[in-house]
Each structure stands twice: as C-alpha cells, then as structure tokens.
C-alpha cells in the first residue's frame, strides 16, 4: 500500500486515477485548486485539499504530514488554442507551478514522481508513428510548457535521489466503465465528446476540421486511448518506480489511428443516432496524423491494453455524456 498525492485529482484524468488507486487499496490525497476541476468527481474515500501546487508551504505540509510516498502530477492547463492566446498562463500553471511543486518534493525527499506529459511535445512530426526517439518540436505554448517540465525532471533526477516517469498521452477518451467519473469540462474541445454532444442534440452539428489531409479519407487521424488503459499505465509506472526503475519517458497510445469520419461512424453505431456533421477548414496547428508507437511501454513496464475497441471507448464516453444532462 502506498500513500499517493494526486495533483489535479478533480479533473478528468486525475479523478479516474484517484478511483483506481483507492480500488487497489492505496491511500490518496487529492490537491486541486478547482480552477477547472469538479469537486464532485473526487472519490469520497480520498482526502481532498483545495489548494495550489505552487503553494510550497501547503505542499510541504501535505507531503510531510501525510507521509506521502509518491506524487502523480496532473494539475495544469490543457487547451491548445488557449495556450496560444495566453501563453503566460501555460508557462505559469504548467511550467512554473510544477517547478515549485518539485522544489517542495525535493525538500521533503519525495523520490517517485509520475508526470502527465503530452504528444503535443512532438509537434508535427515527420514520422506518422511516433516513438520516444522522435525529436521533440512542440508547435504551441502548451506543448512547450510540458516539454520544459520534462527537462526539469531530467535535470532533477540527475542531481537528487529522485526518479520520475513522464507519460506522453495521445488522445485520451472514454470514461470510467463503472460510471463514477468522466469528462465533465463543459467547454471541452475533444472530438469524441463533441461528437457525443452532437448525437444528443446538444450541439447543432459536429464540425469536421479539414477534409483535405493526406490521410485515407481526408480527415485527421489520431490514436484514441481509453482512459482505463491510460490509468493502467500510471499504475505500472508507479509500481516500476517503487521497484527501483530508472527515470524514463513513455508514449501512451495503441499504435492505431482512426480518422474523424471513423469516430463519427463509431458514435453513430453506439448511439444508434445519426451525428449531424458540418465540413469546414482545418484547425490551425493540427497535424494530419499522430499515432503512438507504444512498444516501449509494453516491453518495459509490461503494459497490456485491454480497452482499445473504439466502440467500447465511445460507449463509455456516450453513457457519461448522456448522464450529464
Ligand atoms: N476534430 C474535429 N472536430 C471537433 C474536434 C476535433 O474534426 O469538433 C478533429 C481534429 O481536427 C483532430 C481530431 O479531431 O483531427 C482530434 O482532435 P481533438 O481536439 O480531440 O484532439 P487533438 O488531437 O487536437 O489534441 C490532443 C490532446 C491535446 C494534445 C494533442 C497532441 O487533446 O491535449 O492531442 O497533439 F496536445
């Protein structure tokens, strides 16, 4: 059993993480400033503290007072276009705040840290299947703010008795199969959520951003990963660190790409409702295709994805969306 601090535990991914840790018997403290998190998504059995990861005094009190063994750091801002419009918010909430959190962790001798990174660190890669060796070249402040954090982690791991795993998420989707939590951000921009909203008549139509990409059907291709498999990767990372694993970076995806049109078809199959669509121009900064080579995660951490079927992913997202009413 471990004592884990989950920052951003009232958010989409953090709330799933909290349930998964509690389900296996770990103790969880959630630290979230509720800027975008939702208090009701935090599992009852977790200790919830409303506060900021940059509040070094508060964080040190938590780490010491609760005898925290490991930190999983989700808290941050995640909307790419917003990062372009307000870069200082991203360098503040993601890079600078994480620096402060890390300083508190080092001061309190926290040796294990799991970090939410993103495929956005790769920018618009030449390779369509991206490995961890693919050069990082983020094209927006969001990706840069996360990559800078990866750099800090590498430097800290060389200077202190501190080890980390950074997980580079591809397109995270779906919801807890037990229906306890899901994607609740009202202005979420993600495709599967938007397509479910359109199917439910909560949006007039789903905009298809670009139909002239060099992909089989002309629409953008992404690697959609079920939240449950993503969370399983975090548990593997945490256990590997506990067993002495070296610091490292891993892609989180399945290695399979699906187009926007294939997602629309999946939503229609699952919902039994036609999704109204509207074809429009490309969204600025969107690569044609972004698919993970996740061989390293499987080989090194023994990750075995179990929920890759797109209909299963969409079904859990749709069920959650329907209940949000
Ligand atoms: N799309 C539409 N219509 C929509 C929303 C999205 O056609 O209403 C398309 C996009 O153009 C893209 C695909 O659906 O081709 C997926 O778009 P998302 O917005 O769901 O996700 P992104 O691939 O843009 O972004 C994801 C994460 C980011 C991360 C990025 C890395 O959400 O946090 O991958 O490239 F930075």
mmCIF file of C-alpha atoms and ligand atoms in Angstrom:
data_model
loop_
_atom_site.group_PDB
_atom_site.id
_atom_site.type_symbol
_atom_site.label_atom_id
_atom_site.label_comp_id
_atom_site.label_asym_id
_atom_site.label_seq_id
_atom_site.Cartn_x
_atom_site.Cartn_y
_atom_site.Cartn_z
ATOM 1 C CA UNK A 1 0.000 0.000 0.000
ATOM 2 C CA UNK A 2 1.247 3.473 -0.867
ATOM 3 C CA UNK A 3 0.364 6.982 0.190
ATOM 4 C CA UNK A 4 -0.102 8.901 -3.022
ATOM 5 C CA UNK A 5 -0.606 12.607 -3.679
ATOM 6 C CA UNK A 6 -2.668 13.188 -6.833
ATOM 7 C CA UNK A 7 -2.499 16.787 -8.028
ATOM 8 C CA UNK A 8 -5.382 17.784 -10.289
ATOM 9 C CA UNK A 9 -7.392 14.903 -8.872
ATOM 10 C CA UNK A 10 -10.691 16.714 -9.519
ATOM 11 C CA UNK A 11 -10.047 16.745 -13.254
ATOM 12 C CA UNK A 12 -10.892 14.239 -15.978
ATOM 13 C CA UNK A 13 -7.800 12.036 -15.782
ATOM 14 C CA UNK A 14 -6.926 12.726 -12.137
ATOM 15 C CA UNK A 15 -10.375 11.688 -10.904
ATOM 16 C CA UNK A 16 -10.039 8.336 -12.700
ATOM 17 C CA UNK A 17 -6.564 7.896 -11.218
ATOM 18 C CA UNK A 18 -7.904 8.504 -7.718
ATOM 19 C CA UNK A 19 -10.555 5.798 -8.080
ATOM 20 C CA UNK A 20 -8.028 3.325 -9.487
ATOM 21 C CA UNK A 21 -5.591 3.863 -6.593
ATOM 22 C CA UNK A 22 -8.338 3.543 -3.996
ATOM 23 C CA UNK A 23 -9.703 0.439 -5.740
ATOM 24 C CA UNK A 24 -6.377 -1.312 -5.211
ATOM 25 C CA UNK A 25 -6.001 -0.206 -1.605
ATOM 26 C CA UNK A 26 -3.694 2.801 -1.821
ATOM 27 C CA UNK A 27 -4.317 5.927 0.264
ATOM 28 C CA UNK A 28 -4.965 9.036 -1.807
ATOM 29 C CA UNK A 29 -4.722 12.732 -1.075
ATOM 30 C CA UNK A 30 -6.064 14.985 -3.819
ATOM 31 C CA UNK A 31 -4.746 18.515 -4.225
ATOM 32 C CA UNK A 32 -6.740 20.608 -6.686
ATOM 33 C CA UNK A 33 -7.448 24.346 -6.894
ATOM 34 C CA UNK A 34 -10.775 23.668 -8.686
ATOM 35 C CA UNK A 35 -9.865 26.105 -11.473
ATOM 36 C CA UNK A 36 -11.185 23.529 -13.947
ATOM 37 C CA UNK A 37 -11.660 20.526 -11.668
ATOM 38 C CA UNK A 38 -15.027 19.439 -10.305
ATOM 39 C CA UNK A 39 -15.237 18.669 -6.586
ATOM 40 C CA UNK A 40 -17.966 16.041 -7.014
ATOM 41 C CA UNK A 41 -15.717 13.928 -9.255
ATOM 42 C CA UNK A 42 -13.301 13.281 -6.384
ATOM 43 C CA UNK A 43 -13.887 9.879 -4.794
ATOM 44 C CA UNK A 44 -15.389 10.083 -1.292
ATOM 45 C CA UNK A 45 -12.622 7.941 0.241
ATOM 46 C CA UNK A 46 -9.891 10.328 -0.902
ATOM 47 C CA UNK A 47 -8.719 13.203 1.286
ATOM 48 C CA UNK A 48 -9.448 16.353 -0.660
ATOM 49 C CA UNK A 49 -7.471 19.564 -0.194
ATOM 50 C CA UNK A 50 -8.394 22.651 -2.151
ATOM 51 C CA UNK A 51 -5.184 24.443 -2.982
ATOM 52 C CA UNK A 52 -2.468 25.152 -5.465
ATOM 53 C CA UNK A 53 0.558 23.052 -6.350
ATOM 54 C CA UNK A 54 2.618 26.259 -6.370
ATOM 55 C CA UNK A 55 1.830 26.835 -2.682
ATOM 56 C CA UNK A 56 5.101 25.388 -1.402
ATOM 57 C CA UNK A 57 4.155 25.671 2.286
ATOM 58 C CA UNK A 58 0.902 23.812 1.768
ATOM 59 C CA UNK A 59 2.520 21.151 -0.401
ATOM 60 C CA UNK A 60 5.345 20.554 2.090
ATOM 61 C CA UNK A 61 2.821 20.215 4.920
ATOM 62 C CA UNK A 62 0.875 17.646 2.904
ATOM 63 C CA UNK A 63 3.950 15.658 1.884
ATOM 64 C CA UNK A 64 5.281 15.542 5.430
ATOM 65 C CA UNK A 65 2.024 15.372 7.376
ATOM 66 C CA UNK A 66 0.551 12.593 5.282
ATOM 67 C CA UNK A 67 3.794 10.679 4.771
ATOM 68 C CA UNK A 68 3.394 10.754 1.005
ATOM 69 C CA UNK A 69 5.456 8.117 -0.861
ATOM 70 C CA UNK A 70 4.782 9.184 -4.431
ATOM 71 C CA UNK A 71 3.290 12.078 -6.379
ATOM 72 C CA UNK A 72 1.236 11.855 -9.570
ATOM 73 C CA UNK A 73 1.050 15.278 -11.143
ATOM 74 C CA UNK A 74 -1.945 16.082 -13.372
ATOM 75 C CA UNK A 75 -2.721 19.655 -12.324
ATOM 76 C CA UNK A 76 -2.280 22.063 -15.202
ATOM 77 C CA UNK A 77 -3.912 23.729 -18.173
ATOM 78 C CA UNK A 78 -4.590 21.676 -21.291
ATOM 79 C CA UNK A 79 -6.308 23.655 -24.055
ATOM 80 C CA UNK A 80 -4.002 24.211 -27.030
ATOM 81 C CA UNK A 81 -5.702 27.297 -28.588
ATOM 82 C CA UNK A 82 -5.935 28.912 -25.155
ATOM 83 C CA UNK A 83 -2.185 28.400 -24.751
ATOM 84 C CA UNK A 84 -1.603 30.325 -27.982
ATOM 85 C CA UNK A 85 -3.807 33.210 -26.812
ATOM 86 C CA UNK A 86 -2.494 33.264 -23.232
ATOM 87 C CA UNK A 87 0.986 31.705 -23.163
ATOM 88 C CA UNK A 88 1.902 33.113 -19.739
ATOM 89 C CA UNK A 89 -0.999 31.221 -18.194
ATOM 90 C CA UNK A 90 0.514 27.988 -19.548
ATOM 91 C CA UNK A 91 4.094 28.744 -18.573
ATOM 92 C CA UNK A 92 2.701 29.751 -15.159
ATOM 93 C CA UNK A 93 0.233 26.922 -14.482
ATOM 94 C CA UNK A 94 2.278 24.194 -16.133
ATOM 95 C CA UNK A 95 5.978 25.044 -16.030
ATOM 96 C CA UNK A 96 6.432 27.488 -13.138
ATOM 97 C CA UNK A 97 3.889 25.852 -10.827
ATOM 98 C CA UNK A 98 5.483 22.461 -11.445
ATOM 99 C CA UNK A 99 8.888 23.912 -10.608
ATOM 100 C CA UNK A 100 7.506 24.992 -7.224
ATOM 101 C CA UNK A 101 5.880 21.609 -6.667
ATOM 102 C CA UNK A 102 9.171 19.896 -7.497
ATOM 103 C CA UNK A 103 11.076 22.106 -5.106
ATOM 104 C CA UNK A 104 8.715 21.045 -2.313
ATOM 105 C CA UNK A 105 9.109 17.383 -3.364
ATOM 106 C CA UNK A 106 12.900 17.594 -3.271
ATOM 107 C CA UNK A 107 12.830 19.386 0.095
ATOM 108 C CA UNK A 108 10.613 16.625 1.535
ATOM 109 C CA UNK A 109 12.675 13.851 -0.109
ATOM 110 C CA UNK A 110 9.953 12.551 -2.387
ATOM 111 C CA UNK A 111 11.712 10.062 -4.637
ATOM 112 C CA UNK A 112 8.940 8.956 -7.014
ATOM 113 C CA UNK A 113 7.036 11.176 -9.401
ATOM 114 C CA UNK A 114 4.699 10.413 -12.329
ATOM 115 C CA UNK A 115 4.060 13.260 -14.738
ATOM 116 C CA UNK A 116 1.270 13.874 -17.288
ATOM 117 C CA UNK A 117 3.020 14.832 -20.460
ATOM 118 C CA UNK A 118 1.566 15.000 -23.922
ATOM 119 C CA UNK A 119 2.028 14.006 -27.541
ATOM 120 C CA UNK A 120 1.997 17.761 -28.161
ATOM 121 C CA UNK A 121 5.737 17.697 -27.346
ATOM 122 C CA UNK A 122 6.279 16.158 -30.807
ATOM 123 C CA UNK A 123 4.582 18.992 -32.704
ATOM 124 C CA UNK A 124 4.110 17.999 -36.347
ATOM 125 C CA UNK A 125 6.443 15.003 -36.639
ATOM 126 C CA UNK A 126 7.718 13.699 -39.981
ATOM 127 C CA UNK A 127 7.073 10.139 -38.849
ATOM 128 C CA UNK A 128 3.429 9.111 -38.693
ATOM 129 C CA UNK A 129 4.119 6.518 -35.998
ATOM 130 C CA UNK A 130 5.896 8.359 -33.220
ATOM 131 C CA UNK A 131 8.452 6.726 -30.928
ATOM 132 C CA UNK A 132 10.009 8.287 -27.847
ATOM 133 C CA UNK A 133 13.099 8.881 -30.007
ATOM 134 C CA UNK A 134 11.174 11.079 -32.445
ATOM 135 C CA UNK A 135 12.575 14.604 -31.994
ATOM 136 C CA UNK A 136 10.528 16.827 -29.723
ATOM 137 C CA UNK A 137 9.499 20.023 -31.505
ATOM 138 C CA UNK A 138 6.319 21.408 -29.958
ATOM 139 C CA UNK A 139 4.401 23.909 -32.061
ATOM 140 C CA UNK A 140 2.397 25.638 -29.333
ATOM 141 C CA UNK A 141 2.947 27.015 -25.814
ATOM 142 C CA UNK A 142 1.005 24.094 -24.306
ATOM 143 C CA UNK A 143 3.455 21.558 -25.732
ATOM 144 C CA UNK A 144 6.454 23.714 -24.821
ATOM 145 C CA UNK A 145 5.223 24.220 -21.248
ATOM 146 C CA UNK A 146 5.018 20.428 -20.826
ATOM 147 C CA UNK A 147 8.350 19.747 -22.543
ATOM 148 C CA UNK A 148 10.095 22.236 -20.266
ATOM 149 C CA UNK A 149 8.722 20.290 -17.332
ATOM 150 C CA UNK A 150 10.165 17.076 -18.772
ATOM 151 C CA UNK A 151 13.540 18.838 -18.966
ATOM 152 C CA UNK A 152 13.300 19.938 -15.346
ATOM 153 C CA UNK A 153 12.504 16.384 -14.323
ATOM 154 C CA UNK A 154 15.563 15.024 -16.167
ATOM 155 C CA UNK A 155 17.846 17.555 -14.548
ATOM 156 C CA UNK A 156 16.438 16.980 -11.079
ATOM 157 C CA UNK A 157 16.757 13.213 -11.444
ATOM 158 C CA UNK A 158 20.482 13.688 -12.131
ATOM 159 C CA UNK A 159 21.005 15.975 -9.160
ATOM 160 C CA UNK A 160 18.878 14.353 -6.438
ATOM 161 C CA UNK A 161 17.678 10.947 -5.251
ATOM 162 C CA UNK A 162 14.542 11.424 -7.341
ATOM 163 C CA UNK A 163 13.125 9.280 -10.120
ATOM 164 C CA UNK A 164 10.238 10.054 -12.478
ATOM 165 C CA UNK A 165 8.156 8.638 -15.285
ATOM 166 C CA UNK A 166 6.715 11.077 -17.834
ATOM 167 C CA UNK A 167 3.799 9.675 -19.792
ATOM 168 C CA UNK A 168 3.123 11.309 -23.151
ATOM 169 C CA UNK A 169 -0.599 10.966 -23.704
ATOM 170 C CA UNK A 170 -2.072 10.704 -27.163
ATOM 171 C CA UNK A 171 -5.859 11.257 -27.451
ATOM 172 C CA UNK A 172 -7.401 10.268 -24.136
ATOM 173 C CA UNK A 173 -11.105 9.441 -24.305
ATOM 174 C CA UNK A 174 -13.871 7.417 -22.711
ATOM 175 C CA UNK A 175 -14.962 7.277 -19.090
ATOM 176 C CA UNK A 176 -14.885 5.041 -16.036
ATOM 177 C CA UNK A 177 -16.745 1.827 -17.048
ATOM 178 C CA UNK A 178 -18.445 1.900 -13.615
ATOM 179 C CA UNK A 179 -19.832 5.378 -14.398
ATOM 180 C CA UNK A 180 -18.245 7.065 -11.353
ATOM 181 C CA UNK A 181 -16.450 9.808 -13.278
ATOM 182 C CA UNK A 182 -15.908 11.123 -16.800
ATOM 183 C CA UNK A 183 -15.081 14.141 -18.926
ATOM 184 C CA UNK A 184 -17.119 16.948 -17.390
ATOM 185 C CA UNK A 185 -15.449 20.107 -18.670
ATOM 186 C CA UNK A 186 -18.352 21.975 -20.276
ATOM 187 C CA UNK A 187 -16.220 23.576 -22.974
ATOM 188 C CA UNK A 188 -14.182 20.508 -23.834
ATOM 189 C CA UNK A 189 -12.937 20.620 -27.394
ATOM 190 C CA UNK A 190 -12.186 16.935 -27.844
ATOM 191 C CA UNK A 191 -13.605 15.093 -30.817
ATOM 192 C CA UNK A 192 -15.327 12.151 -29.133
ATOM 193 C CA UNK A 193 -17.018 14.356 -26.546
ATOM 194 C CA UNK A 194 -18.136 16.806 -29.217
ATOM 195 C CA UNK A 195 -19.463 14.018 -31.431
ATOM 196 C CA UNK A 196 -21.454 12.610 -28.488
ATOM 197 C CA UNK A 197 -22.849 16.082 -27.775
ATOM 198 C CA UNK A 198 -23.911 16.435 -31.413
ATOM 199 C CA UNK A 199 -25.541 12.975 -31.334
ATOM 200 C CA UNK A 200 -27.512 14.024 -28.243
ATOM 201 C CA UNK A 201 -28.681 17.227 -29.902
ATOM 202 C CA UNK A 202 -26.649 19.407 -27.523
ATOM 203 C CA UNK A 203 -24.824 20.984 -30.447
ATOM 204 C CA UNK A 204 -26.349 21.718 -33.837
ATOM 205 C CA UNK A 205 -23.636 19.713 -35.631
ATOM 206 C CA UNK A 206 -20.148 18.319 -35.310
ATOM 207 C CA UNK A 207 -17.615 20.422 -37.184
ATOM 208 C CA UNK A 208 -15.172 18.305 -39.170
ATOM 209 C CA UNK A 209 -11.979 20.335 -39.203
ATOM 210 C CA UNK A 210 -10.393 19.606 -42.570
ATOM 211 C CA UNK A 211 -11.248 17.053 -45.239
ATOM 212 C CA UNK A 212 -8.145 17.508 -47.397
ATOM 213 C CA UNK A 213 -5.436 15.933 -45.233
ATOM 214 C CA UNK A 214 -3.187 13.311 -46.800
ATOM 215 C CA UNK A 215 -4.999 10.516 -44.951
ATOM 216 C CA UNK A 216 -7.156 7.719 -46.419
ATOM 217 C CA UNK A 217 -10.431 9.649 -46.066
ATOM 218 C CA UNK A 218 -9.001 13.183 -45.904
ATOM 219 C CA UNK A 219 -9.786 13.791 -42.219
ATOM 220 C CA UNK A 220 -7.339 13.915 -39.287
ATOM 221 C CA UNK A 221 -6.111 10.628 -37.839
ATOM 222 C CA UNK A 222 -5.402 10.154 -34.126
ATOM 223 C CA UNK A 223 -4.632 7.427 -31.621
ATOM 224 C CA UNK A 224 -7.582 7.406 -29.191
ATOM 225 C CA UNK A 225 -6.765 5.682 -25.893
ATOM 226 C CA UNK A 226 -9.341 4.555 -23.330
ATOM 227 C CA UNK A 227 -8.941 6.334 -20.010
ATOM 228 C CA UNK A 228 -8.872 2.947 -18.226
ATOM 229 C CA UNK A 229 -5.810 1.813 -20.216
ATOM 230 C CA UNK A 230 -4.141 5.178 -19.625
ATOM 231 C CA UNK A 231 -4.702 4.848 -15.891
ATOM 232 C CA UNK A 232 -3.329 1.302 -16.003
ATOM 233 C CA UNK A 233 -0.122 2.760 -17.496
ATOM 234 C CA UNK A 234 0.163 5.101 -14.490
ATOM 235 C CA UNK A 235 -0.194 2.209 -12.065
ATOM 236 C CA UNK A 236 2.550 0.334 -13.942
ATOM 237 C CA UNK A 237 4.752 3.430 -13.802
ATOM 238 C CA UNK A 238 4.171 3.876 -10.092
ATOM 239 C CA UNK A 239 4.949 0.231 -9.365
ATOM 240 C CA UNK A 240 8.046 0.282 -11.555
ATOM 241 C CA UNK A 241 9.373 3.300 -9.674
ATOM 242 C CA UNK A 242 8.642 1.581 -6.353
ATOM 243 C CA UNK A 243 10.679 -1.380 -7.610
ATOM 244 C CA UNK A 244 13.650 0.821 -8.455
ATOM 245 C CA UNK A 245 13.064 1.563 -12.162
ATOM 246 C CA UNK A 246 15.105 4.324 -13.743
ATOM 247 C CA UNK A 247 13.530 7.602 -14.811
ATOM 248 C CA UNK A 248 12.059 7.455 -18.308
ATOM 249 C CA UNK A 249 9.544 8.775 -20.818
ATOM 250 C CA UNK A 250 6.816 6.674 -22.482
ATOM 251 C CA UNK A 251 4.209 7.159 -25.178
ATOM 252 C CA UNK A 252 0.655 6.235 -24.225
ATOM 253 C CA UNK A 253 -1.457 5.157 -27.174
ATOM 254 C CA UNK A 254 -2.304 1.951 -29.021
ATOM 255 C CA UNK A 255 -0.403 2.417 -32.262
ATOM 256 C CA UNK A 256 -3.597 2.552 -34.264
ATOM 257 C CA UNK A 257 -5.017 5.594 -35.973
ATOM 258 C CA UNK A 258 -8.674 6.431 -36.534
ATOM 259 C CA UNK A 259 -9.980 9.249 -38.683
ATOM 260 C CA UNK A 260 -12.588 11.824 -37.706
ATOM 261 C CA UNK A 261 -15.059 10.079 -40.008
ATOM 262 C CA UNK A 262 -14.360 6.708 -38.376
ATOM 263 C CA UNK A 263 -15.067 8.273 -34.985
ATOM 264 C CA UNK A 264 -18.342 9.716 -36.278
ATOM 265 C CA UNK A 265 -19.324 6.254 -37.522
ATOM 266 C CA UNK A 266 -18.456 4.710 -34.146
ATOM 267 C CA UNK A 267 -20.608 7.257 -32.317
ATOM 268 C CA UNK A 268 -23.483 6.554 -34.717
ATOM 269 C CA UNK A 269 -23.137 2.778 -34.168
ATOM 270 C CA UNK A 270 -23.019 3.109 -30.384
ATOM 271 C CA UNK A 271 -25.707 5.779 -30.002
ATOM 272 C CA UNK A 272 -27.958 4.484 -32.760
ATOM 273 C CA UNK A 273 -28.362 8.139 -33.736
ATOM 274 C CA UNK A 274 -27.100 9.937 -36.835
ATOM 275 C CA UNK A 275 -24.469 12.541 -35.987
ATOM 276 C CA UNK A 276 -25.097 15.759 -37.925
ATOM 277 C CA UNK A 277 -21.789 16.993 -39.363
ATOM 278 C CA UNK A 278 -20.549 20.176 -40.992
ATOM 279 C CA UNK A 279 -17.352 20.089 -43.047
ATOM 280 C CA UNK A 280 -15.060 23.042 -42.551
ATOM 281 C CA UNK A 281 -11.455 24.181 -42.882
ATOM 282 C CA UNK A 282 -8.535 22.707 -40.951
ATOM 283 C CA UNK A 283 -7.973 23.899 -37.393
ATOM 284 C CA UNK A 284 -4.691 25.822 -37.168
ATOM 285 C CA UNK A 285 -1.821 23.661 -35.976
ATOM 286 C CA UNK A 286 -3.493 20.275 -36.475
ATOM 287 C CA UNK A 287 -1.181 17.565 -37.819
ATOM 288 C CA UNK A 288 -2.690 15.139 -40.367
ATOM 289 C CA UNK A 289 -1.826 12.099 -38.308
ATOM 290 C CA UNK A 290 -0.466 11.400 -34.839
ATOM 291 C CA UNK A 291 -0.146 7.789 -33.743
ATOM 292 C CA UNK A 292 1.940 6.367 -30.906
ATOM 293 C CA UNK A 293 4.437 3.584 -31.082
ATOM 294 C CA UNK A 294 3.752 2.222 -27.598
ATOM 295 C CA UNK A 295 6.158 -0.713 -27.817
ATOM 296 C CA UNK A 296 8.375 0.733 -25.097
ATOM 297 C CA UNK A 297 5.514 1.000 -22.589
ATOM 298 C CA UNK A 298 4.545 -2.618 -23.288
ATOM 299 C CA UNK A 299 8.085 -4.015 -23.230
ATOM 300 C CA UNK A 300 9.498 -2.054 -20.318
ATOM 301 C CA UNK A 301 6.537 -1.597 -17.997
ATOM 302 C CA UNK A 302 4.534 -4.669 -19.045
ATOM 303 C CA UNK A 303 1.508 -2.615 -20.056
ATOM 304 C CA UNK A 304 -1.211 -4.685 -21.730
ATOM 305 C CA UNK A 305 -4.036 -2.543 -23.053
ATOM 306 C CA UNK A 306 -7.489 -4.063 -22.692
ATOM 307 C CA UNK A 307 -9.984 -1.454 -23.845
ATOM 308 C CA UNK A 308 -8.783 -0.486 -27.314
ATOM 309 C CA UNK A 309 -12.012 -1.332 -29.122
ATOM 310 C CA UNK A 310 -13.251 2.040 -30.368
ATOM 311 C CA UNK A 311 -16.896 1.146 -29.748
ATOM 312 C CA UNK A 312 -16.062 0.430 -26.098
ATOM 313 C CA UNK A 313 -14.288 3.788 -25.793
ATOM 314 C CA UNK A 314 -17.143 5.675 -27.415
ATOM 315 C CA UNK A 315 -19.793 3.784 -25.449
ATOM 316 C CA UNK A 316 -18.308 4.807 -22.089
ATOM 317 C CA UNK A 317 -17.961 8.427 -23.251
ATOM 318 C CA UNK A 318 -21.516 8.448 -24.584
ATOM 319 C CA UNK A 319 -23.004 6.942 -21.418
ATOM 320 C CA UNK A 320 -21.270 9.609 -19.325
ATOM 321 C CA UNK A 321 -22.332 12.410 -21.649
ATOM 322 C CA UNK A 322 -25.941 11.259 -21.587
ATOM 323 C CA UNK A 323 -25.971 11.360 -17.791
ATOM 324 C CA UNK A 324 -24.521 14.881 -17.696
ATOM 325 C CA UNK A 325 -27.811 16.333 -18.991
HETATM 326 N N1 LIG B 1 -11.813 17.458 -34.562
HETATM 327 C C1 LIG B 1 -12.884 17.774 -35.389
HETATM 328 N N2 LIG B 1 -13.953 18.394 -34.816
HETATM 329 C C2 LIG B 1 -14.016 18.727 -33.493
HETATM 330 C C3 LIG B 1 -12.918 18.419 -32.663
HETATM 331 C C4 LIG B 1 -11.828 17.784 -33.237
HETATM 332 O O1 LIG B 1 -12.868 17.493 -36.587
HETATM 333 O O2 LIG B 1 -15.018 19.308 -33.066
HETATM 334 C C5 LIG B 1 -10.661 16.742 -35.148
HETATM 335 C C6 LIG B 1 -9.334 17.480 -35.007
HETATM 336 O O3 LIG B 1 -9.135 18.353 -36.093
HETATM 337 C C7 LIG B 1 -8.349 16.309 -34.967
HETATM 338 C C8 LIG B 1 -9.129 15.219 -34.224
HETATM 339 O O4 LIG B 1 -10.492 15.567 -34.393
HETATM 340 O O5 LIG B 1 -8.076 15.841 -36.266
HETATM 341 C C9 LIG B 1 -8.818 15.148 -32.736
HETATM 342 O O6 LIG B 1 -8.954 16.450 -32.161
HETATM 343 P P1 LIG B 1 -9.016 16.670 -30.573
HETATM 344 O O7 LIG B 1 -9.280 18.124 -30.370
HETATM 345 O O8 LIG B 1 -9.941 15.686 -29.966
HETATM 346 O O9 LIG B 1 -7.561 16.291 -30.084
HETATM 347 P P2 LIG B 1 -6.127 16.812 -30.603
HETATM 348 O O10 LIG B 1 -5.553 15.685 -31.400
HETATM 349 O O11 LIG B 1 -6.189 18.125 -31.246
HETATM 350 O O12 LIG B 1 -5.410 17.059 -29.221
HETATM 351 C C10 LIG B 1 -4.912 16.034 -28.422
HETATM 352 C C11 LIG B 1 -4.995 16.459 -26.958
HETATM 353 C C12 LIG B 1 -4.104 17.635 -26.697
HETATM 354 C C13 LIG B 1 -2.715 17.310 -27.174
HETATM 355 C C14 LIG B 1 -2.724 16.867 -28.597
HETATM 356 C C15 LIG B 1 -1.382 16.429 -29.048
HETATM 357 O O13 LIG B 1 -6.309 16.780 -26.624
HETATM 358 O O14 LIG B 1 -4.069 17.913 -25.323
HETATM 359 O O15 LIG B 1 -3.595 15.776 -28.766
HETATM 360 O O16 LIG B 1 -1.281 16.587 -30.410
HETATM 361 F F1 LIG B 1 -1.945 18.411 -27.093
#
